[in-house]
Coordinates of C-alpha atoms and ligand atoms in Angstrom, one line a residue:
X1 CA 85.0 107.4 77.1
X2 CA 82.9 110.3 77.7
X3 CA 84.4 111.7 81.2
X4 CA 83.3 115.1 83.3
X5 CA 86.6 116.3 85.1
X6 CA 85.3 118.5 88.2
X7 CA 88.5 120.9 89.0
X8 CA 90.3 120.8 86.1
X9 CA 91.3 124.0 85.8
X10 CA 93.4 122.6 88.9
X11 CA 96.6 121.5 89.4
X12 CA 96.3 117.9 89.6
X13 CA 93.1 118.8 87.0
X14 CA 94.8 120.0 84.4
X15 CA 97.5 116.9 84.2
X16 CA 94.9 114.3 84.8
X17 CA 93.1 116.5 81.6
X18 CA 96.2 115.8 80.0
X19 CA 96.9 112.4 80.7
X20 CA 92.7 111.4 79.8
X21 CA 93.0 113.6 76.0
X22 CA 96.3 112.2 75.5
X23 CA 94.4 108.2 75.4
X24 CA 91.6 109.5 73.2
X25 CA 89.1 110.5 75.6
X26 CA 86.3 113.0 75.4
X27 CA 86.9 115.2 78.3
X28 CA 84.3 117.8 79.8
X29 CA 86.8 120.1 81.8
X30 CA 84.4 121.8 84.6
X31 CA 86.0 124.8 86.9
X32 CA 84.3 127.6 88.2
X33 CA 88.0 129.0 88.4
X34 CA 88.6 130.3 91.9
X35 CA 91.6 128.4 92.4
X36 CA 92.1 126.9 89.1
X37 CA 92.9 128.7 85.9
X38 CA 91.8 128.7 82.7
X39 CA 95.6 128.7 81.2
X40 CA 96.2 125.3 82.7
X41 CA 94.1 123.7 79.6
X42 CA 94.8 126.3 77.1
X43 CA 96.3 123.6 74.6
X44 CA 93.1 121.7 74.4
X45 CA 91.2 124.7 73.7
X46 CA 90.6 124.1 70.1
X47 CA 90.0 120.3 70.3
X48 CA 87.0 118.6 69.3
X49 CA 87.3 115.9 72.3
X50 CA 87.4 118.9 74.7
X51 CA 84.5 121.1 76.0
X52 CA 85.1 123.5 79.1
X53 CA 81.9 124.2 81.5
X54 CA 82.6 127.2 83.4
X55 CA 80.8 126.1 86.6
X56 CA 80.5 125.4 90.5
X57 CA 80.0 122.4 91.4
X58 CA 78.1 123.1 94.5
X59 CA 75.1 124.5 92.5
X60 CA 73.1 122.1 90.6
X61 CA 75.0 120.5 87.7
X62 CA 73.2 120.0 84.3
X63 CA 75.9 118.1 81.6
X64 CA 74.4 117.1 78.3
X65 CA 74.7 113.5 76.9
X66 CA 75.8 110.5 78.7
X67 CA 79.0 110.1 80.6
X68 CA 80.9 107.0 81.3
X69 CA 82.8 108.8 84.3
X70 CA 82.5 111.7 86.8
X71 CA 86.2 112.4 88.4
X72 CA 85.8 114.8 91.0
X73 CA 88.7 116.8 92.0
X74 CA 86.8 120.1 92.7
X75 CA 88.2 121.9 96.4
X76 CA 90.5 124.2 97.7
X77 CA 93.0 122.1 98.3
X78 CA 96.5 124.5 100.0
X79 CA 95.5 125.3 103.0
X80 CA 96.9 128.8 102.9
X81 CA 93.0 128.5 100.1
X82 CA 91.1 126.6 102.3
X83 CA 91.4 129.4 105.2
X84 CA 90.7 131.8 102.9
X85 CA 87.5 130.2 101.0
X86 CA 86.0 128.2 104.4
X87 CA 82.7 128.4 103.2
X88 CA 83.1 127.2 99.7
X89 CA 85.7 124.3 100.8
X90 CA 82.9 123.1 102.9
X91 CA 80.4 123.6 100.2
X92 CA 82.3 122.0 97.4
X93 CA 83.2 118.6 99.2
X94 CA 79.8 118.4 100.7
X95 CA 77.3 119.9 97.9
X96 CA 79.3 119.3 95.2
X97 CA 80.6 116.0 96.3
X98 CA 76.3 115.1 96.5
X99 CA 76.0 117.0 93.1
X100 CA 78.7 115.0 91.8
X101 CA 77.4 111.7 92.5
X102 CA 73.1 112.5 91.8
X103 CA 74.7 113.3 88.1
X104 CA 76.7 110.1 88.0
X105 CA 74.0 108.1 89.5
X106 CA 71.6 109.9 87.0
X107 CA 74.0 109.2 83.6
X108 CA 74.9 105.4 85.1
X109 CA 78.7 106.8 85.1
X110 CA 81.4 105.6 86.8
X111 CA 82.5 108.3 90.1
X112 CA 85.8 108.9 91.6
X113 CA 86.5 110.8 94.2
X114 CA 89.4 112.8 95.4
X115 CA 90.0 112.4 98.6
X116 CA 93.4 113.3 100.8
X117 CA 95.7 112.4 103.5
X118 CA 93.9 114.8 105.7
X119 CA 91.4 112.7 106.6
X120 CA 94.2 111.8 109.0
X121 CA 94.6 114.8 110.1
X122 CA 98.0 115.3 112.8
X123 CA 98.2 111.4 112.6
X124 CA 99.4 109.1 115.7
X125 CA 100.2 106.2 113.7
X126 CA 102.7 106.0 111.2
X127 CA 102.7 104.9 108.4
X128 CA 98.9 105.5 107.6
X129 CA 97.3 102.6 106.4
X130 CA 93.8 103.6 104.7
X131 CA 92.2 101.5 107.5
X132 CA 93.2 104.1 110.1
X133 CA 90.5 106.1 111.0
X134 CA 92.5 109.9 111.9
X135 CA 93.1 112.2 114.5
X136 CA 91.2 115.3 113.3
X137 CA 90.2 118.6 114.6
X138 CA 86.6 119.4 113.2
X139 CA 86.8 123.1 114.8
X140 CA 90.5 124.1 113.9
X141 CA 91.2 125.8 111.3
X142 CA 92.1 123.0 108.9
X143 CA 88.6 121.2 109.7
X144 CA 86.9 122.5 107.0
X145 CA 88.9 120.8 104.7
X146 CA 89.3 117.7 106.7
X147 CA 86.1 117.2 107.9
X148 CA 84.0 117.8 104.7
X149 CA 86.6 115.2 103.2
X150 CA 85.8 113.1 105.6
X151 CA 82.1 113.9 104.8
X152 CA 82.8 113.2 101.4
X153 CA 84.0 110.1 101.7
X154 CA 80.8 108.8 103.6
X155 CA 78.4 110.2 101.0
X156 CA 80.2 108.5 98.5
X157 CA 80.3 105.2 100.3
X158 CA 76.5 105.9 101.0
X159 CA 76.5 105.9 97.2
X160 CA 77.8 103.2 96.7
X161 CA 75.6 100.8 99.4
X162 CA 72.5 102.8 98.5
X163 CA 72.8 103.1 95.0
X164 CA 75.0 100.6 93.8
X165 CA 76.8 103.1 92.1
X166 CA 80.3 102.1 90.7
X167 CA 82.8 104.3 93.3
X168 CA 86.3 105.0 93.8
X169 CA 88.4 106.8 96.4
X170 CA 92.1 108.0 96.1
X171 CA 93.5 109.6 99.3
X172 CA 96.3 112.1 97.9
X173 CA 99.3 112.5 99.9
X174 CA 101.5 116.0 99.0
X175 CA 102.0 116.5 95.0
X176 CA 104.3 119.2 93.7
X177 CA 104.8 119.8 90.0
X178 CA 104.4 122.1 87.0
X179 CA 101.4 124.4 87.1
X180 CA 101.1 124.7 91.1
X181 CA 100.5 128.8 91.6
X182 CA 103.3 131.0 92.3
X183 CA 101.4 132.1 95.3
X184 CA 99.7 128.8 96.2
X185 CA 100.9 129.0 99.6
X186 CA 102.1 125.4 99.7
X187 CA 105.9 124.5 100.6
X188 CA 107.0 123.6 97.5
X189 CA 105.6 126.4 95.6
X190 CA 107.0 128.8 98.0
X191 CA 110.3 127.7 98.8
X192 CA 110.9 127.7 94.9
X193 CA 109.6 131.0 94.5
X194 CA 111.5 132.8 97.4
X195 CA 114.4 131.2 95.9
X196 CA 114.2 132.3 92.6
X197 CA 113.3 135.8 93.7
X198 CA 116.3 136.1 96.4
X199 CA 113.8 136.1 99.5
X200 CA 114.3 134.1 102.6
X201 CA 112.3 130.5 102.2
X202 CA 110.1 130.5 105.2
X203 CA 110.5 127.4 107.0
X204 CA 107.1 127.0 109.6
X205 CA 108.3 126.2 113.2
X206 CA 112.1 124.5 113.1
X207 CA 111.2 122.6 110.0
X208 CA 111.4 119.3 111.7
X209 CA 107.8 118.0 110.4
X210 CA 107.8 116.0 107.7
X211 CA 105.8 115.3 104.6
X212 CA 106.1 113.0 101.2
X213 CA 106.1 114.5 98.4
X214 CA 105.1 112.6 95.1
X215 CA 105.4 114.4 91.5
X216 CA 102.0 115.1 90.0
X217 CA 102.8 112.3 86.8
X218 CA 103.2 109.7 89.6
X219 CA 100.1 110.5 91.0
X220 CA 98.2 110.9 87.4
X221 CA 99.0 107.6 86.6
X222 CA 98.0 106.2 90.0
X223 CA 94.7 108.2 89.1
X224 CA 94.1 106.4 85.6
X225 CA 95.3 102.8 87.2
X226 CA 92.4 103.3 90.1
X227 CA 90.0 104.1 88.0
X228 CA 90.7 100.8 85.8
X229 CA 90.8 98.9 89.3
X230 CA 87.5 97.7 90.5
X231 CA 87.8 98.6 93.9
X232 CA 85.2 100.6 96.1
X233 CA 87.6 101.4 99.4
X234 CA 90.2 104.4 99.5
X235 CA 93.6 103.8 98.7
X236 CA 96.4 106.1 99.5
X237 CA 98.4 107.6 96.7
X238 CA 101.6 109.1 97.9
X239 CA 105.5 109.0 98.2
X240 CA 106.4 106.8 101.0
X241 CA 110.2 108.5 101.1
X242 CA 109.6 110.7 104.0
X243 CA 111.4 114.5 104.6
X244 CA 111.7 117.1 107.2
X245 CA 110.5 120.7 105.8
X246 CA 114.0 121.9 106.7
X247 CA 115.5 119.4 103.8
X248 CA 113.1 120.1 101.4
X249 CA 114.0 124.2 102.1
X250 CA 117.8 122.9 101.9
X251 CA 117.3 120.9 98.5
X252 CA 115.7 123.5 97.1
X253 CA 118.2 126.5 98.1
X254 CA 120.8 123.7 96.3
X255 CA 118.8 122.7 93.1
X256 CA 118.1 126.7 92.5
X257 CA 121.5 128.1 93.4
X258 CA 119.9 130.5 95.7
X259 CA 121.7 132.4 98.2
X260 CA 118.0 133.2 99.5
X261 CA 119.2 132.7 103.8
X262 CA 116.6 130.5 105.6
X263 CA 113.9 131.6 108.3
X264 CA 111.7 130.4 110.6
X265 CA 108.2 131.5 111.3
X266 CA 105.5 130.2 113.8
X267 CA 104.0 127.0 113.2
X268 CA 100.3 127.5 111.8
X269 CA 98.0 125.4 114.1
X270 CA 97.2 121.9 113.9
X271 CA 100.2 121.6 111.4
X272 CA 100.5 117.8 111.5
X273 CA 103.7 116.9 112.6
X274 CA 104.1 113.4 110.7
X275 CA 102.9 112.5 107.5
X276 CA 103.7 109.1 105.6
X277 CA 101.9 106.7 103.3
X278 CA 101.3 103.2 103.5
X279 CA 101.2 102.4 100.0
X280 CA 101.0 98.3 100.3
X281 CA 97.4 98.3 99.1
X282 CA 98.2 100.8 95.6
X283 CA 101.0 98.2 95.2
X284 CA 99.4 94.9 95.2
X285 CA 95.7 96.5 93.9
X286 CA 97.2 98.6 91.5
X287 CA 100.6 97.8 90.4
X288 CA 101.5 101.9 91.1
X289 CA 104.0 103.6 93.2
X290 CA 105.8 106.9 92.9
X291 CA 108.6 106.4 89.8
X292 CA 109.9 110.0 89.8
X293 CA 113.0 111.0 92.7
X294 CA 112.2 114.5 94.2
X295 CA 115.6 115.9 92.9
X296 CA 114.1 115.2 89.2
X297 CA 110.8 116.0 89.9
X298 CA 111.6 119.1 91.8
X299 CA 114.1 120.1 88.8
X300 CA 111.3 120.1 86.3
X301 CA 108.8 122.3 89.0
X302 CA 112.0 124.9 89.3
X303 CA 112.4 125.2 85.6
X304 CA 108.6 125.6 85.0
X305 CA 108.5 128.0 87.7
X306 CA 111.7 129.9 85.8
X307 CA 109.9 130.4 83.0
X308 CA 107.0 131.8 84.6
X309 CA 108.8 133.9 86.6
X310 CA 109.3 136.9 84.1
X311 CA 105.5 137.1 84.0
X312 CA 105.7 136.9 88.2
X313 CA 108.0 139.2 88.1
X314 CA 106.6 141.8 86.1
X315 CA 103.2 141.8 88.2
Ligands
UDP1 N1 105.5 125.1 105.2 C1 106.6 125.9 105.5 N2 106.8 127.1 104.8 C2 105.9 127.5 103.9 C3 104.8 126.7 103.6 C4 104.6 125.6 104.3 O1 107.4 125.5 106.4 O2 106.2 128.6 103.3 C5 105.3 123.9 106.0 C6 103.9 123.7 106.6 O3 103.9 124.3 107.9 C7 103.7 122.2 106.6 C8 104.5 121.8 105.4 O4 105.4 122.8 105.1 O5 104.4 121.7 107.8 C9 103.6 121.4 104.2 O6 102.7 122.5 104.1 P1 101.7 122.6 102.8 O7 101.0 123.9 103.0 O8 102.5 122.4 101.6 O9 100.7 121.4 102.9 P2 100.1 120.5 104.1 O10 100.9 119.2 104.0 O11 100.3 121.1 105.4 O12 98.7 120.4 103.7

C-alpha cells in the first residue's frame, strides 16, 4: 500500500515508519520537523519505497499519486512541547487534522487518526472506557492539546457521517521507548536522563499520580491491528498495569544504577491525578494488548538513551 505518515519524524512516527517499510509498504514520511527529527528515519533514507515531504501539515497539503492511507500522528504531543508551541498544537490537530482528511477524502484513502488519553483530561472514572466522555479544562494550560484533540476527533467523525470516508481513531495512553528526546520533558525521558547524568530525577508533587506506560512496539502493533480492523469509534491503546510516578523514579534509579537522590517539585497544573485504560474493546476488536513488562521495555529505552548520551553529553 501506498501510505502518507503525518509526524513521522516523531517518536511513535518513526517506529510505526518502521514497522509499515518493514511489510513492504510505500511510505511518504511527512514532518515539518519541530518536534520530530530527521535522524529518526535516517535508515530509510536511501530506499526506493520511502520518500520524505518536509512539510506542515496545517498549511495545505499537495501529495502526488494516490494513496491507500493517511495516518495522522502530526502534534506536539509532551506537554512540557505543547506549552511551548500553543499555537501550533492547536493548529496541527485542528487544520491539519481538516487538511488531513480533505486529502484522504480527495485520494479515496483510508484515515486514521491519533488521538490520546487526554481527551479525558484529570479523569473521575477509572478505568476509562472510550465511552467516557472526560473531565477537561479547555482554558488550562493543557487545553490546547486536549481540546483540539477533542476537536479532532469530531472532525473526523464528521468525516466519516458526511463523507463516508473510511475512519479510525486510536486514543494513546503514555508510550516510552527508543527515540523519545533527551530533553522531551516527559517522565520517562527525564528520569532516565537525570539518572544517567547523576542529577536528582524530579518527581512533580509527591509522586503519588499515576500513569501506564506501554512500550512503543506494543502500541505499533496496536496501530497496524486498528488499521486492519473495520471499526469507525476510538479505541484506547494503553498498558492497563498502573504506577505511581514515585515507582517509576524508583525503578528507574534501580534499572540505571544511579545514585542520582530523588526530589520533589510542584505539581504543574491540571496534572491528572489518575490515569488507566480500559482496554476490553482493543482486546475483543483487535486481538492486542501490551506484550512488553516495563522492566524490559524500560531496559531497552536506558540502553538507547546510553548510547546517546556521549553525543548529550558533549552538547
Ligand atoms: N513528571 C514528573 N517529573 C518529570 C516529568 C513528569 O514527576 O520530570 C510527572 C508529571 O507531573 C505527570 C507524570 O509524570 O504526573 C507524567 O508526565 P508526562 O509529562 O510524561 O506526561 P502526561 O501523562 O502528564 O501527559
Amino acid at each position: 500500500m501506498r501510505i502518507l505518515v503525518t509526524g513521522a519524524a516523531g517518536f511513535i512516527g518513526s517506529h510505526l515508519v518502521d514497522r509499515l517499510m518493514s511489510e513492504g509498504h510505500y511510505v511518504i514520511a511527512m514532518d515539518n520537523l519541530i518536534t520530530g527529527k530527521y535522524d529518526n528515519l535516517e535508515p530509510h533514507r536511501s530506499e526506493t519505497r520511502f520518500e520524505f515531504i518536509h512539510h506542515n501539515v496545517s498549511n495545505y497539503i499537495h501529495v502526488p499519486g494516490h494513496l491507500d492511507w493517511v495516518v495522522h500522528l502530526a502534534s506536539p504531543a509532551s506537554p512540557v512541547d505543547y506549552l511551548e508551541l500553543p499555537i501550533q498544537t492547536l493548529k496541527v490537530n485542528s487544520l491539519g487534522t481538516h487538511n488531513t482528511l480533505g486529502l484522504a477524502a480527495n485520494k479515496g484513502a483510508k484515515y486514521l487518526l491519533a488521538s490520546t488519553s487526554e481527551v479525558y483530561g484529570d479523569p473521575e472514572v477509572h478505568p476509562q472506557p472510550e465511552t467516557y466522555w472526560g473531565n477537561v479544562n479547555p482554558i488550562g494550560p493543557r487545553g490546547v492539546y486536549d481540546e483540539s484533540k477533542r476537536f479532532a476527533e469530531a472532525l473526523t467523525t464528521a468525516y466519516n457521517h458526511m463523507h463516508k470516508l473510511d475512519t479510525r481513531i486510536i486514543r494513546i495512553f503514555n508510550c516510552y521507548g527508543p527515540r523519545l528526546r533527551l530533553n522531551d520533558g516527559r517522565v520517562v525521558s527525564n528520569f532516565i536522563y537525570q539518572a544517567l547524568k547523576g542529577e536528582a530525577l524530579t518527581v512533580y508533587g509527591d509522586g503519588s499520580q499515576t500513569r501506564s506506560f506501554q512500550y512503543v512496539a506494543d502500541l505499533v502493533d496496536g496501530i497496524v491491528r486498528t488499521m486492519g480492523c473495520d471499526h469507525h469509534l476510538p479505541i484506547n491503546l494503553g498498558n492497563p498495569q498502573e504506577k505511581t510516578v514515585l515507582e517509576i523514579a524508583k525503578l528507574i534509579k534501580e534499572l540505571t544504577r544511579s545514585r542520582s537522590e530523588i526530589v520533589f517539585k510542584p505539581l504543574p497544573i491540571d496534572d491528572p491525578r489518575r490515569r488507566l485504560p480500559d482496554i476490553t474493546k482493543a482486546r475483543e476488536l483487535l486481538g492486542w494488548e501490551p506484550k512488553t513488562q516495563l522492566v524490559d521495555g524500560l531496559k531497552e529505552t536506558i540502553a538507547w538513551f546510553e548510547a546517546q548520551f556521549p553525543k548529550a553529553a558533549a552538547r
